[in-house]
Short mmCIF file of C-alpha atoms in Angstrom, two decimals:
data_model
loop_
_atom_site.label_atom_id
_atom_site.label_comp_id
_atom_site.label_asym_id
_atom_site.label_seq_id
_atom_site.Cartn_x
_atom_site.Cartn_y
_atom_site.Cartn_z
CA UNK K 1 -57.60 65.11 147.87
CA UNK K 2 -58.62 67.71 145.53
CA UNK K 3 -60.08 71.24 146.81
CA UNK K 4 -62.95 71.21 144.90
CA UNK K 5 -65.68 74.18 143.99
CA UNK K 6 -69.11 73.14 142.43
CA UNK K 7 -68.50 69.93 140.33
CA UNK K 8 -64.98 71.23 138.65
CA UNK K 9 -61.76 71.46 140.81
CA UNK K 10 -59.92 74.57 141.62
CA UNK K 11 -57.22 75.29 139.21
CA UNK K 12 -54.20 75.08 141.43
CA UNK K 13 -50.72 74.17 141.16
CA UNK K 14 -51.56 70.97 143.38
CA UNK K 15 -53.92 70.05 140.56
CA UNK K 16 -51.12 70.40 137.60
CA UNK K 17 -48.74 68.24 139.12
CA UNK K 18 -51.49 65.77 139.69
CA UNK K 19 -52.64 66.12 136.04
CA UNK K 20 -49.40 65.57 135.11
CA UNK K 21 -48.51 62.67 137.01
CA UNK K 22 -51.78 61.05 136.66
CA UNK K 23 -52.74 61.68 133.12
CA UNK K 24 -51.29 58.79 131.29
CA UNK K 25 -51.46 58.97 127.56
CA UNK K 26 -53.03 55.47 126.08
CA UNK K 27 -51.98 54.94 122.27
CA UNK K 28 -55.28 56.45 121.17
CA UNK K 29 -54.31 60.02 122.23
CA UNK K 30 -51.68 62.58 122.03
CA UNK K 31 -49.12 63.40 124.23
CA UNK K 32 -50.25 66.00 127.20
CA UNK K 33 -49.30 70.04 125.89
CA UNK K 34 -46.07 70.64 127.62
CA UNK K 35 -47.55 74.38 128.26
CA UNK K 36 -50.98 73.96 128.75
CA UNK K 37 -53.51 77.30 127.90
CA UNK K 38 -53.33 80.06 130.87
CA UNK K 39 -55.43 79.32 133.62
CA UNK K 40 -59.15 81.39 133.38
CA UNK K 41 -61.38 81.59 136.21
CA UNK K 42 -64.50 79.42 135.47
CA UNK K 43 -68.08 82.37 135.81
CA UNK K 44 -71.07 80.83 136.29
CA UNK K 45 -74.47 82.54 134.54
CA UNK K 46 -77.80 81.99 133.91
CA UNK K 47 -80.28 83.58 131.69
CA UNK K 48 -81.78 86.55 132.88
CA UNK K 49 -85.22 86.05 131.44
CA UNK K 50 -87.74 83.48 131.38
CA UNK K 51 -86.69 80.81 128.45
CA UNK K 52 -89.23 79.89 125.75
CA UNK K 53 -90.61 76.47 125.45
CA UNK K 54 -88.27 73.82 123.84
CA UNK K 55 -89.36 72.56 120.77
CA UNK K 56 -87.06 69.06 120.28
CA UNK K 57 -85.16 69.09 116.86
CA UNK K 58 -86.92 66.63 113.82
CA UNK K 59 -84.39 64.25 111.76
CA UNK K 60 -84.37 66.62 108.76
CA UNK K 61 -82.88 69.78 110.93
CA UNK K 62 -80.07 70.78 112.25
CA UNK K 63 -78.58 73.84 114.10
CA UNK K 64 -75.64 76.11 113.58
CA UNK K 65 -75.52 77.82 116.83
CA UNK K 66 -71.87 75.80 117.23
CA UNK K 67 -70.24 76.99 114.19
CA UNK K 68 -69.24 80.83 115.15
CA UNK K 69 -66.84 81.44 118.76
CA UNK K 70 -69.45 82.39 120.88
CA UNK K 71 -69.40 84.27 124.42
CA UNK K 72 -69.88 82.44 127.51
CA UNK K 73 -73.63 84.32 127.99
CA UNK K 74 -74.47 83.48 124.16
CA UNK K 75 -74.11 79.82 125.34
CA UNK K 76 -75.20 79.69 128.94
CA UNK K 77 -78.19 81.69 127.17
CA UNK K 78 -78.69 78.81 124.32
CA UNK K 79 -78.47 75.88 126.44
CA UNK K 80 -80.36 77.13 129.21
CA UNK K 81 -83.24 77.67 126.92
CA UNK K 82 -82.64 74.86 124.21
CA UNK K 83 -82.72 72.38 127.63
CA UNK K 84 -84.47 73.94 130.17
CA UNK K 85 -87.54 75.68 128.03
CA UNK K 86 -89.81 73.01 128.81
CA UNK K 87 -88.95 72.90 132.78
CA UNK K 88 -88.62 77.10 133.87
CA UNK K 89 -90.15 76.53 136.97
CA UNK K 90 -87.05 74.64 138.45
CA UNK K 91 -84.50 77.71 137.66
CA UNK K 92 -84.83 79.06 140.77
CA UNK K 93 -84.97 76.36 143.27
CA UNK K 94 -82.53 76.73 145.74
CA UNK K 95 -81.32 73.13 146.75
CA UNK K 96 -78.33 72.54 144.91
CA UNK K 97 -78.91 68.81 144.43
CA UNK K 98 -81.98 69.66 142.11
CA UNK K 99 -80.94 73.20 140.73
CA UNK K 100 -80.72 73.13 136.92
CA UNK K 101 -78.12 75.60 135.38
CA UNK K 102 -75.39 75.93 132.86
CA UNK K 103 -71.06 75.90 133.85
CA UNK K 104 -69.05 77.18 131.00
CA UNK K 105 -65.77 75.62 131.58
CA UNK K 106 -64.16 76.61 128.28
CA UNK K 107 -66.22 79.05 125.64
CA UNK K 108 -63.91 78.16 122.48
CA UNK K 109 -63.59 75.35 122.48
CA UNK K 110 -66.64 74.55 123.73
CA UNK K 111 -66.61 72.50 127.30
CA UNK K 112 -69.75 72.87 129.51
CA UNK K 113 -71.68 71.38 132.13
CA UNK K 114 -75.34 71.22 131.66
CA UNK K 115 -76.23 70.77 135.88
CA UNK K 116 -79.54 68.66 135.97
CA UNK K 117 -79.84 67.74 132.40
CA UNK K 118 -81.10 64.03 133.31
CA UNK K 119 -83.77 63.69 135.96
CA UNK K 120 -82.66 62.02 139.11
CA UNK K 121 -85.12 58.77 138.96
CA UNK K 122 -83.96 58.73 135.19
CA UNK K 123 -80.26 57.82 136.21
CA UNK K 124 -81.56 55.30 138.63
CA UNK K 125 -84.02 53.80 135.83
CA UNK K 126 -81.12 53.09 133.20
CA UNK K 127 -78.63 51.81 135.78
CA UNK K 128 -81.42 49.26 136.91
CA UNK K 129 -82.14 48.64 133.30
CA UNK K 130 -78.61 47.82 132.70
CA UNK K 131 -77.91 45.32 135.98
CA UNK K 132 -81.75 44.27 135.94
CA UNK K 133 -82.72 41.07 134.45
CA UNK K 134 -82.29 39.74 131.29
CA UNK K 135 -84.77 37.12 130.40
CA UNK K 136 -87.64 39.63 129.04
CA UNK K 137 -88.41 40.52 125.56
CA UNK K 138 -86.43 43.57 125.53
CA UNK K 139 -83.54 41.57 126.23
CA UNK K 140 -83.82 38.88 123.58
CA UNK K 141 -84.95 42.02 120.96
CA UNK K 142 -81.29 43.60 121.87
CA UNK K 143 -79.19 40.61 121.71
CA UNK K 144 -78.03 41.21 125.30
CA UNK K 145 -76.04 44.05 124.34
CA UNK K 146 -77.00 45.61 127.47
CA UNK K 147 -74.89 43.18 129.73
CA UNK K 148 -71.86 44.74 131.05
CA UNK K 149 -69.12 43.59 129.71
CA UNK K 150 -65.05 44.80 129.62
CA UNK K 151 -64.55 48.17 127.85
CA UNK K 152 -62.96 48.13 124.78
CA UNK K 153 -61.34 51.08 122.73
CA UNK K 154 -60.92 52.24 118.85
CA UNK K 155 -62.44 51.75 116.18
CA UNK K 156 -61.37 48.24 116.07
CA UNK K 157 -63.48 47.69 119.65
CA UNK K 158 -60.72 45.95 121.27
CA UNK K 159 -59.76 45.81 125.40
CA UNK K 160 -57.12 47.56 126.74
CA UNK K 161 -55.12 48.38 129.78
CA UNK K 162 -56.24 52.35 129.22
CA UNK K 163 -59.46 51.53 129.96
CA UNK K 164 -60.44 49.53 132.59
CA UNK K 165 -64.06 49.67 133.13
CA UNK K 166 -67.22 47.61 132.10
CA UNK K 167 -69.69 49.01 129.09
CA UNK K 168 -73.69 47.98 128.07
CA UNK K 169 -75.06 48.92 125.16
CA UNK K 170 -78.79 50.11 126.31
CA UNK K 171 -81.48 50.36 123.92
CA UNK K 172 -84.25 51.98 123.83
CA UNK K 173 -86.46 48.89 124.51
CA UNK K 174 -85.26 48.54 127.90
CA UNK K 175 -85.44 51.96 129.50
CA UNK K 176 -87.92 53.90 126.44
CA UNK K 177 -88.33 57.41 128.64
CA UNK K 178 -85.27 58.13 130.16
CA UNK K 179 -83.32 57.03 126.71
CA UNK K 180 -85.94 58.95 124.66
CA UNK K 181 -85.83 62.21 126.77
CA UNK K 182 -81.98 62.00 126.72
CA UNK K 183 -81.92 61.74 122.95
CA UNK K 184 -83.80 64.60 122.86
CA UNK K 185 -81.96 67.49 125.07
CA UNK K 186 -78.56 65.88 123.51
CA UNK K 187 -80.10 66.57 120.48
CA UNK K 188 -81.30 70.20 121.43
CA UNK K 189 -77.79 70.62 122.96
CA UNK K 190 -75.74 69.66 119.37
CA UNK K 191 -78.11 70.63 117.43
CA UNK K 192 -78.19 67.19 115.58
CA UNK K 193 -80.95 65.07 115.12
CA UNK K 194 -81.06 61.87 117.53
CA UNK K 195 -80.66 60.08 114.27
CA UNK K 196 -77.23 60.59 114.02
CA UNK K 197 -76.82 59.38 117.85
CA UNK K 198 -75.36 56.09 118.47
CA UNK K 199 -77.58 53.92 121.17
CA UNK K 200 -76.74 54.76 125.11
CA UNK K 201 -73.72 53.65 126.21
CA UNK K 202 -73.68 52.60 129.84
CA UNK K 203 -70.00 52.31 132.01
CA UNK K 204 -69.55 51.07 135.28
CA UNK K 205 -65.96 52.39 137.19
CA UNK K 206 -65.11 49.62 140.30
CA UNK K 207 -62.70 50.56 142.77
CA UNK K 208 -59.09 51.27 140.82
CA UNK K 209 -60.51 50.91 137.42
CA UNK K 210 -60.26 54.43 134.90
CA UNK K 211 -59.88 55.17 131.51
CA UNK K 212 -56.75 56.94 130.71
CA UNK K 213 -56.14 59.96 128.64
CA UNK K 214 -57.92 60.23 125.31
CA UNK K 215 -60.30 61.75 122.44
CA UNK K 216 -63.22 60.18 121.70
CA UNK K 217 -62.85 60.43 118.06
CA UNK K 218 -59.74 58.66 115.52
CA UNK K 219 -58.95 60.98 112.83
CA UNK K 220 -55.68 59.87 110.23
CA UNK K 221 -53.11 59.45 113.29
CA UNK K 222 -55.64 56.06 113.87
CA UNK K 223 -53.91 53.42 112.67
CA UNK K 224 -55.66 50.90 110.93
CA UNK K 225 -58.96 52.37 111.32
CA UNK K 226 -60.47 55.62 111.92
CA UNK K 227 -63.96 56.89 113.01
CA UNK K 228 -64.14 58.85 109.25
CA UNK K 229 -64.21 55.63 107.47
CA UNK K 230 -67.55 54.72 109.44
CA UNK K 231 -70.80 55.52 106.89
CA UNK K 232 -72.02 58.05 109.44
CA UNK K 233 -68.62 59.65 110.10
CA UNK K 234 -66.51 60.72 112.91
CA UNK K 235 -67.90 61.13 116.41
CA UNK K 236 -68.32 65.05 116.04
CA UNK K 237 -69.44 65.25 119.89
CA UNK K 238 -69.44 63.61 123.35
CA UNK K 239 -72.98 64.03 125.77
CA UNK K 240 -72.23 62.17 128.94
CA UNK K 241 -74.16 61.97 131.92
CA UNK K 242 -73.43 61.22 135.79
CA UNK K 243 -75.14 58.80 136.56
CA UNK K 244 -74.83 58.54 140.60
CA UNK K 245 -73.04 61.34 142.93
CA UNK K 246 -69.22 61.60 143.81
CA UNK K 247 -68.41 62.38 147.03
CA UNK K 248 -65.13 64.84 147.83
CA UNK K 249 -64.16 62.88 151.06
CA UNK K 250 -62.67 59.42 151.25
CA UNK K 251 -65.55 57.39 153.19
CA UNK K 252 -68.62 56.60 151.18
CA UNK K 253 -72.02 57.22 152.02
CA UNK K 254 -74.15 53.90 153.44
CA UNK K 255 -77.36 54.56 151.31
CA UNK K 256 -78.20 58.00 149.55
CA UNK K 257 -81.92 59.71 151.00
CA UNK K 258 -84.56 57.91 148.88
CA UNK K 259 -82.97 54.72 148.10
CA UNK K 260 -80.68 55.96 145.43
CA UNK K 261 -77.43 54.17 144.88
CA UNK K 262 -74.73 54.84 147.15
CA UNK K 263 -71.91 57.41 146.06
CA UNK K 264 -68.55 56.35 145.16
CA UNK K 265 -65.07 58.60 145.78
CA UNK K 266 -62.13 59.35 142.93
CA UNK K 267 -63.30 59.09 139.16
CA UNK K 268 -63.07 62.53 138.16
CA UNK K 269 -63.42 63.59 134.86
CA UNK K 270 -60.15 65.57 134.01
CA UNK K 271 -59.65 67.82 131.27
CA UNK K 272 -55.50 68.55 131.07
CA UNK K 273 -55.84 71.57 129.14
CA UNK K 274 -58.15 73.38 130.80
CA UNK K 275 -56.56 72.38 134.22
CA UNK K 276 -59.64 71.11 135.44
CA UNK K 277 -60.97 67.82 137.32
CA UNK K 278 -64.82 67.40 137.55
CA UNK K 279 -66.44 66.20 140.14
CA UNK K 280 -69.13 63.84 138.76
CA UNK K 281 -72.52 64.90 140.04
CA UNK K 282 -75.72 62.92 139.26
CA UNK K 283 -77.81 64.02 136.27
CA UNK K 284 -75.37 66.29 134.87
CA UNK K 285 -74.01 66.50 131.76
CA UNK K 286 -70.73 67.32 129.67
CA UNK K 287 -70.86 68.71 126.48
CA UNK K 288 -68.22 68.81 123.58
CA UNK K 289 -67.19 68.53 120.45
CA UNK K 290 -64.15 66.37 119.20
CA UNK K 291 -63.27 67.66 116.57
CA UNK K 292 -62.26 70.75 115.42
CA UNK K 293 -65.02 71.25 112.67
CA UNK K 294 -68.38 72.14 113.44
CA UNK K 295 -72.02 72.39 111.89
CA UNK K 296 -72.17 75.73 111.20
CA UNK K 297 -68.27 76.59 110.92
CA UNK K 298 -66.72 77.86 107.84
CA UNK K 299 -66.65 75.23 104.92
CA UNK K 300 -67.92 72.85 106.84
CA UNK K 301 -69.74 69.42 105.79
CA UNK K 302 -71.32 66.58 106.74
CA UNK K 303 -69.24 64.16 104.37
CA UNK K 304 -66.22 66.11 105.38
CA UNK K 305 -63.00 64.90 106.76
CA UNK K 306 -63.20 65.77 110.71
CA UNK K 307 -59.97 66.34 112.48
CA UNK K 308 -59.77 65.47 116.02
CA UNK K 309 -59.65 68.41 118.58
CA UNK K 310 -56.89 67.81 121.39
CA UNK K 311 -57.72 70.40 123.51
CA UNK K 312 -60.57 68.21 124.12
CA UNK K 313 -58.39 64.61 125.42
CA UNK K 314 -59.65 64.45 128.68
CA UNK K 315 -59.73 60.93 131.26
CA UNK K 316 -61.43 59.63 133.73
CA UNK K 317 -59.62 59.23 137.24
CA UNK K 318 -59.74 56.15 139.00
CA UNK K 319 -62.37 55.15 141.10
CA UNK K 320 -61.52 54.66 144.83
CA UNK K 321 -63.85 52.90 146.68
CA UNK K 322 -67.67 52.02 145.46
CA UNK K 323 -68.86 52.37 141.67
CA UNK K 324 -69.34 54.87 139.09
CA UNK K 325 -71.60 55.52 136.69
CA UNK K 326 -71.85 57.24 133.49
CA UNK K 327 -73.66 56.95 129.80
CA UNK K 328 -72.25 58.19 126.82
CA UNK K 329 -73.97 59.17 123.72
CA UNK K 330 -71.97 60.24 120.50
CA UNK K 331 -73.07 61.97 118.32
CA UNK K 332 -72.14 61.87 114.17
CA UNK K 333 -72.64 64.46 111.00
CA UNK K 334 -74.91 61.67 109.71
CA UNK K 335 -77.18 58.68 110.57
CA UNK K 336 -75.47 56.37 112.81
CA UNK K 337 -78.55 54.02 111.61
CA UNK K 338 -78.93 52.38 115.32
CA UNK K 339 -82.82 53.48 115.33
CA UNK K 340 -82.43 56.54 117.98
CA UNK K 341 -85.50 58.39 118.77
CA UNK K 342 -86.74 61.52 120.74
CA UNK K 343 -89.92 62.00 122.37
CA UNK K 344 -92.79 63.28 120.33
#
């Protein structure tokens, strides 16, 4: 098993080899870097001073913050008060399983994790929204897009042996707070309006299932499709949230304190080029972008070709025993048109 430190592995030559032996390219990615970026030693910070209060970002703004290289303080500094504004008092609490900070994996490109971005009872809520039943109004409103049903990949939405998991489509009908308060910190976190998000995607992981190695957008190597020829673009960035807690040793827990689902073993999130495996924790997020251009960065636009970024392929390790959970939400340069919404 792997060593691991806070929710990212240690960068060892144990972990390379298993990168490269487990890391499996599917034929929507690019081949793994045969010399990978040197090794950095992942600092952990928080900001210094009491944050301001969050204001959540309206459908006609946008920020830049993401289009200049910025330092890792300059972004644990941003997203600590672009997330956490509106909560200070829980910066300082001690227990770990509650403790909200930001992890800078990688400063440029941009790869954090945002710990406690999703409330606790807010994971459980969308899970039970997604298994729950189906015969109420919300259902029948959603066209039971939130059954789980087999993953599918590309912009052509079609199953694969890469990916191996089950996906729901969640809208906002059947879970409206947690769904609404995740639109808005992604939003606060991109700097995009939750316009431009697509609606909540929900995976389950059983026992041997993963998702190979891949980018989450298709630029021109897509073939026949790709992401750019969608009418709100290319997915420009990736939110996703744990949704229940890993645990490093190889038995699983009978029932978590409180009633919360029970934690599952493997599924780590694994990033090949910054030699990194994640261990999923519940309520936290990663952040990236895809591609390599950026709101904010030089020429950019929103009706711009995006290129993806492959520093950013990363995979999702398979589960070993009990499930996994995660939601996605992707975010676009324009209106994705699904109806997203933010509180307030």
């Amino acid at each position: 098993m792997i060593d691991t430190v806070s929710p990212c592995a240690k960068k060892s030559p144990a972990l390379v080899l298993l990168l490269l032996c487990f890391l499996r390219p599917s034929a929507n990615s690019f081949p793994i870097a045969a010399s990978p970026s040197p090794v950095r030693e992942i600092e952990t910070a928080r900001a210094s001073t009491l944050p301001r209060v969050h204001r959540p970002i309206d459908d006609g703004e946008s920020s830049d913050f993401w289009g200049k290289i910025r330092s890792e303080g300059e972004i644990v500094d941003h997203v600590t008060d672009a997330i956490f504004g509106d909560m200070h008092d829980d910066l300082d609490v001690e227990d770990d399983e509650h403790r909200r900070w930001v992890e800078v994996i990688s400063a440029e490109p941009p790869l954090l994790i945002v710990h406690g971005f999703l409330e606790r009872s807010y994971c459980d809520e969308i899970v039970d929204a997604t298994i729950g039943p189906s015969s109420d109004t919300g259902a029948a409103s959603s066209g039971g897009k939130h059954r789980l049903k087999r993953s599918t990949m590309g912009a052509e939405q079609e199953e694969s042996g890469h990916r191996t998991s089950s996906t729901a489509w969640l809208h906002e009908d059947r879970c409206p707070l947690p769904l609404r308060t995740f639109a808005t910190r992604a939003a606060a976190l991109c700097g995009l309006p939750p316009r431009n998000m697509e609606n909540l995607q929900v995976v389950r992981y059983e026992p041997g299932e993963e998702f190979r190695l891949h980018t989450d957008h298709l630029d021109r190597y897509a073939i026949p499709t790709t992401f750019n020829d969608f009418d709100c673009g290319g997915r420009l960035c990736t939110v996703l949230v744990y949704l229940n807690d890993s645990e490093p040793s190889t038995e699983v827990s009978e029932e978590a304190d409180g009633g919360e689902m029970v934690a599952f073993t493997g599924g780590q999130t694994m990033f090949p080029e910054f030699l990194v495996a994640i261990q999923p924790k519940k309520g936290s997020a990663l952040f990236f972008f895809n591609t390599l251009e950026r709101p904010g960065s030089a020429n950019y636009d929103m009706d711009m070709f995006l290129n993806v970024d492959r520093k950013l392929r990363h995979a999702g390790a398979p589960v070993l025993s009990g499930n996994k959970w995660v939601a996605n939400r992707w975010i676009h340069p324009r209106n994705f048109g699904a109806g997203v919404r933010g509180l307030g």
